[in-house]
mmCIF file of C-alpha atoms in Angstrom:
data_model
loop_
_atom_site.group_PDB
_atom_site.id
_atom_site.type_symbol
_atom_site.label_atom_id
_atom_site.label_comp_id
_atom_site.label_asym_id
_atom_site.label_seq_id
_atom_site.Cartn_x
_atom_site.Cartn_y
_atom_site.Cartn_z
ATOM 1 C CA MET U 20 0.000 0.000 0.000
ATOM 2 C CA ALA U 21 1.491 3.352 -1.068
ATOM 3 C CA ASP U 22 1.594 6.317 1.256
ATOM 4 C CA THR U 23 0.054 9.258 -0.620
ATOM 5 C CA ALA U 24 0.213 11.629 2.333
ATOM 6 C CA SER U 25 3.994 11.927 2.149
ATOM 7 C CA THR U 26 4.122 13.202 -1.440
ATOM 8 C CA ALA U 27 3.930 16.963 -1.490
ATOM 9 C CA ALA U 28 2.186 18.867 -4.227
ATOM 10 C CA PRO U 29 4.484 21.028 -6.371
ATOM 11 C CA ALA U 30 4.621 24.649 -5.281
ATOM 12 C CA ARG U 31 2.630 27.043 -7.411
ATOM 13 C CA ARG U 32 4.483 29.963 -8.919
ATOM 14 C CA ARG U 33 3.238 33.357 -7.798
ATOM 15 C CA ILE U 34 1.943 35.618 -10.534
ATOM 16 C CA LEU U 35 2.193 38.902 -8.657
ATOM 17 C CA HIS U 36 5.524 40.344 -7.526
ATOM 18 C CA ALA U 37 6.677 43.147 -5.227
ATOM 19 C CA GLY U 38 5.954 45.853 -7.810
ATOM 20 C CA SER U 39 2.628 44.567 -9.100
ATOM 21 C CA LEU U 40 0.458 46.927 -7.080
ATOM 22 C CA GLY U 41 2.459 50.006 -8.057
ATOM 23 C CA MET U 42 2.509 48.970 -11.709
ATOM 24 C CA ILE U 43 -1.245 48.347 -11.754
ATOM 25 C CA ILE U 44 -1.941 51.717 -10.110
ATOM 26 C CA GLY U 45 0.489 53.559 -12.401
ATOM 27 C CA GLY U 46 -0.828 51.781 -15.485
ATOM 28 C CA LEU U 47 -4.450 52.524 -14.617
ATOM 29 C CA LEU U 48 -3.597 56.176 -13.947
ATOM 30 C CA ALA U 49 -1.992 56.366 -17.387
ATOM 31 C CA LEU U 50 -4.927 54.598 -19.038
ATOM 32 C CA VAL U 51 -7.631 56.759 -17.497
ATOM 33 C CA GLY U 52 -5.621 59.998 -17.731
ATOM 34 C CA SER U 53 -4.949 59.430 -21.428
ATOM 35 C CA LEU U 54 -8.670 59.507 -22.147
ATOM 36 C CA LEU U 55 -9.439 62.647 -20.131
ATOM 37 C CA PRO U 56 -8.898 66.295 -21.181
ATOM 38 C CA TRP U 57 -5.223 67.311 -21.303
ATOM 39 C CA VAL U 58 -5.486 71.025 -22.023
ATOM 40 C CA ILE U 59 -8.142 73.471 -20.847
ATOM 41 C CA THR U 60 -8.679 76.392 -23.238
ATOM 42 C CA PRO U 61 -11.224 79.240 -23.265
ATOM 43 C CA PHE U 62 -12.936 77.444 -26.152
ATOM 44 C CA GLY U 63 -13.191 74.085 -24.382
ATOM 45 C CA PRO U 64 -10.989 71.186 -23.356
ATOM 46 C CA LEU U 65 -8.670 69.255 -25.671
ATOM 47 C CA SER U 66 -8.670 65.498 -25.235
ATOM 48 C CA GLY U 67 -5.461 63.543 -24.714
ATOM 49 C CA THR U 68 -6.399 61.138 -27.493
ATOM 50 C CA ALA U 69 -6.162 63.977 -29.994
ATOM 51 C CA GLY U 70 -2.378 63.903 -29.618
ATOM 52 C CA PRO U 71 0.209 62.187 -27.441
ATOM 53 C CA GLY U 72 -2.413 60.577 -25.219
ATOM 54 C CA LEU U 73 -2.432 57.593 -27.549
ATOM 55 C CA TRP U 74 1.246 56.974 -26.715
ATOM 56 C CA THR U 75 0.602 57.204 -22.996
ATOM 57 C CA LEU U 76 -2.401 54.912 -23.397
ATOM 58 C CA SER U 77 -0.104 52.296 -24.923
ATOM 59 C CA ALA U 78 2.425 52.791 -22.126
ATOM 60 C CA GLY U 79 -0.339 52.216 -19.574
ATOM 61 C CA PHE U 80 -1.220 48.886 -21.166
ATOM 62 C CA ILE U 81 2.452 47.847 -21.125
ATOM 63 C CA ALA U 82 2.692 48.709 -17.419
ATOM 64 C CA VAL U 83 -0.422 46.714 -16.518
ATOM 65 C CA ALA U 84 0.836 43.754 -18.540
ATOM 66 C CA GLY U 85 4.168 43.866 -16.714
ATOM 67 C CA ALA U 86 2.371 43.771 -13.369
ATOM 68 C CA LEU U 87 1.014 40.334 -14.246
ATOM 69 C CA LEU U 88 4.331 38.788 -15.297
ATOM 70 C CA PRO U 89 6.157 36.852 -12.548
ATOM 71 C CA TYR U 90 9.694 37.658 -13.764
ATOM 72 C CA ARG U 91 11.507 40.463 -11.958
ATOM 73 C CA LYS U 92 13.744 41.655 -14.815
ATOM 74 C CA VAL U 93 10.814 41.800 -17.216
ATOM 75 C CA ALA U 94 8.776 43.651 -14.592
ATOM 76 C CA VAL U 95 11.553 46.223 -14.156
ATOM 77 C CA ALA U 96 11.558 46.846 -17.907
ATOM 78 C CA HIS U 97 7.751 47.074 -17.959
ATOM 79 C CA ALA U 98 7.845 49.729 -15.229
ATOM 80 C CA LEU U 99 10.941 51.685 -16.274
ATOM 81 C CA LEU U 100 10.363 52.073 -20.014
ATOM 82 C CA PRO U 101 6.709 53.213 -19.857
ATOM 83 C CA GLY U 102 7.538 55.460 -16.890
ATOM 84 C CA LEU U 103 10.359 57.174 -18.775
ATOM 85 C CA ALA U 104 8.324 57.457 -21.974
ATOM 86 C CA VAL U 105 5.358 58.986 -20.162
ATOM 87 C CA ALA U 106 7.625 61.403 -18.260
ATOM 88 C CA VAL U 107 9.226 62.590 -21.524
ATOM 89 C CA ILE U 108 5.827 63.059 -23.174
ATOM 90 C CA ILE U 109 4.470 65.019 -20.198
ATOM 91 C CA GLY U 110 7.586 67.197 -20.088
ATOM 92 C CA TRP U 111 7.251 67.874 -23.813
ATOM 93 C CA GLN U 112 3.580 68.797 -23.473
ATOM 94 C CA ALA U 113 4.217 71.058 -20.469
ATOM 95 C CA ALA U 114 7.019 72.829 -22.342
ATOM 96 C CA ARG U 115 4.709 73.224 -25.345
ATOM 97 C CA LEU U 116 1.992 74.766 -23.155
ATOM 98 C CA ILE U 117 4.500 77.219 -21.671
ATOM 99 C CA TYR U 118 5.836 78.057 -25.140
ATOM 100 C CA LEU U 119 2.375 78.679 -26.601
ATOM 101 C CA SER U 120 1.348 80.761 -23.587
ATOM 102 C CA SER U 121 4.472 82.912 -23.783
ATOM 103 C CA THR U 122 4.447 83.499 -27.547
ATOM 104 C CA THR U 123 0.764 84.396 -27.734
ATOM 105 C CA GLY U 124 0.708 86.472 -24.561
ATOM 106 C CA SER U 125 -2.140 84.426 -23.159
ATOM 107 C CA TRP U 126 -0.839 83.464 -19.742
ATOM 108 C CA GLY U 127 -3.509 81.586 -17.828
ATOM 109 C CA GLN U 128 -5.568 80.761 -20.909
ATOM 110 C CA LEU U 129 -3.963 77.373 -21.640
ATOM 111 C CA MET U 130 -3.959 75.220 -18.525
ATOM 112 C CA PRO U 131 -3.072 71.540 -18.037
ATOM 113 C CA GLY U 132 -6.151 69.397 -17.646
ATOM 114 C CA ILE U 133 -6.842 66.594 -15.206
ATOM 115 C CA GLY U 134 -5.742 63.971 -17.733
ATOM 116 C CA MET U 135 -2.289 65.477 -18.091
ATOM 117 C CA VAL U 136 -1.939 65.664 -14.302
ATOM 118 C CA MET U 137 -3.033 62.029 -13.885
ATOM 119 C CA VAL U 138 -0.565 60.832 -16.507
ATOM 120 C CA ALA U 139 2.217 62.807 -14.800
ATOM 121 C CA GLY U 140 1.291 61.029 -11.575
ATOM 122 C CA ALA U 141 1.423 57.710 -13.431
ATOM 123 C CA ALA U 142 4.986 58.485 -14.516
ATOM 124 C CA VAL U 143 5.984 59.153 -10.913
ATOM 125 C CA VAL U 144 4.348 55.935 -9.665
ATOM 126 C CA LEU U 145 5.889 53.804 -12.434
ATOM 127 C CA LEU U 146 9.389 55.232 -11.985
ATOM 128 C CA ARG U 147 9.178 54.825 -8.203
ATOM 129 C CA THR U 148 8.046 51.224 -8.648
ATOM 130 C CA ALA U 149 10.923 50.540 -11.052
ATOM 131 C CA ILE U 150 13.433 51.944 -8.549
ATOM 132 C CA ARG U 151 11.893 49.794 -5.828
ATOM 133 C CA LEU U 152 12.112 46.669 -7.976
ATOM 134 C CA ILE U 153 15.736 47.395 -8.849
ATOM 135 C CA SER U 154 16.691 47.871 -5.197
ATOM 136 C CA ILE U 155 15.111 44.556 -4.094
ATOM 137 C CA ARG U 156 17.532 41.656 -4.174
#
C-alpha cells in the first residue's frame, strides 16, 4: 500500500511580484488619464487622445501587462520604459503649453487638464516602482 500523504504537491508559482500593485496603479492612472482632457482652453478642453495621449495609453497597457508577469527583470523593464516614456511626453507637453502661452501672450488661458496631471502622476508611480524593484535583491 502506497503512502500518498507523504508526497507533497508542487509549489505554485506566484503571478504577482513586489511591484505589481504600483505597476497596476500607475498603469491605470496612465490609461484613465490618457482619455481625459489634457489642455483646458477658453474654447473648451482638448482630449489627450487627440495627440500624445495615444502613446501614454499604450504605455499604460504595457505597465499593466508587466504587473502580471512573474519575472523580476521583465517587470523592471515594464515599469521603467513606460515610466520614462510617459515622463518625456508630459515634459514635452508642459514645455509646449509654456511656449504657446508665452508666444501668444495668453498666460492663464492654456492650462493643463486633469488627464495630463493624472498621466504625470502615473509616470511618478511607475518610476518609483521601477526603482523599488531594482533595489530589491
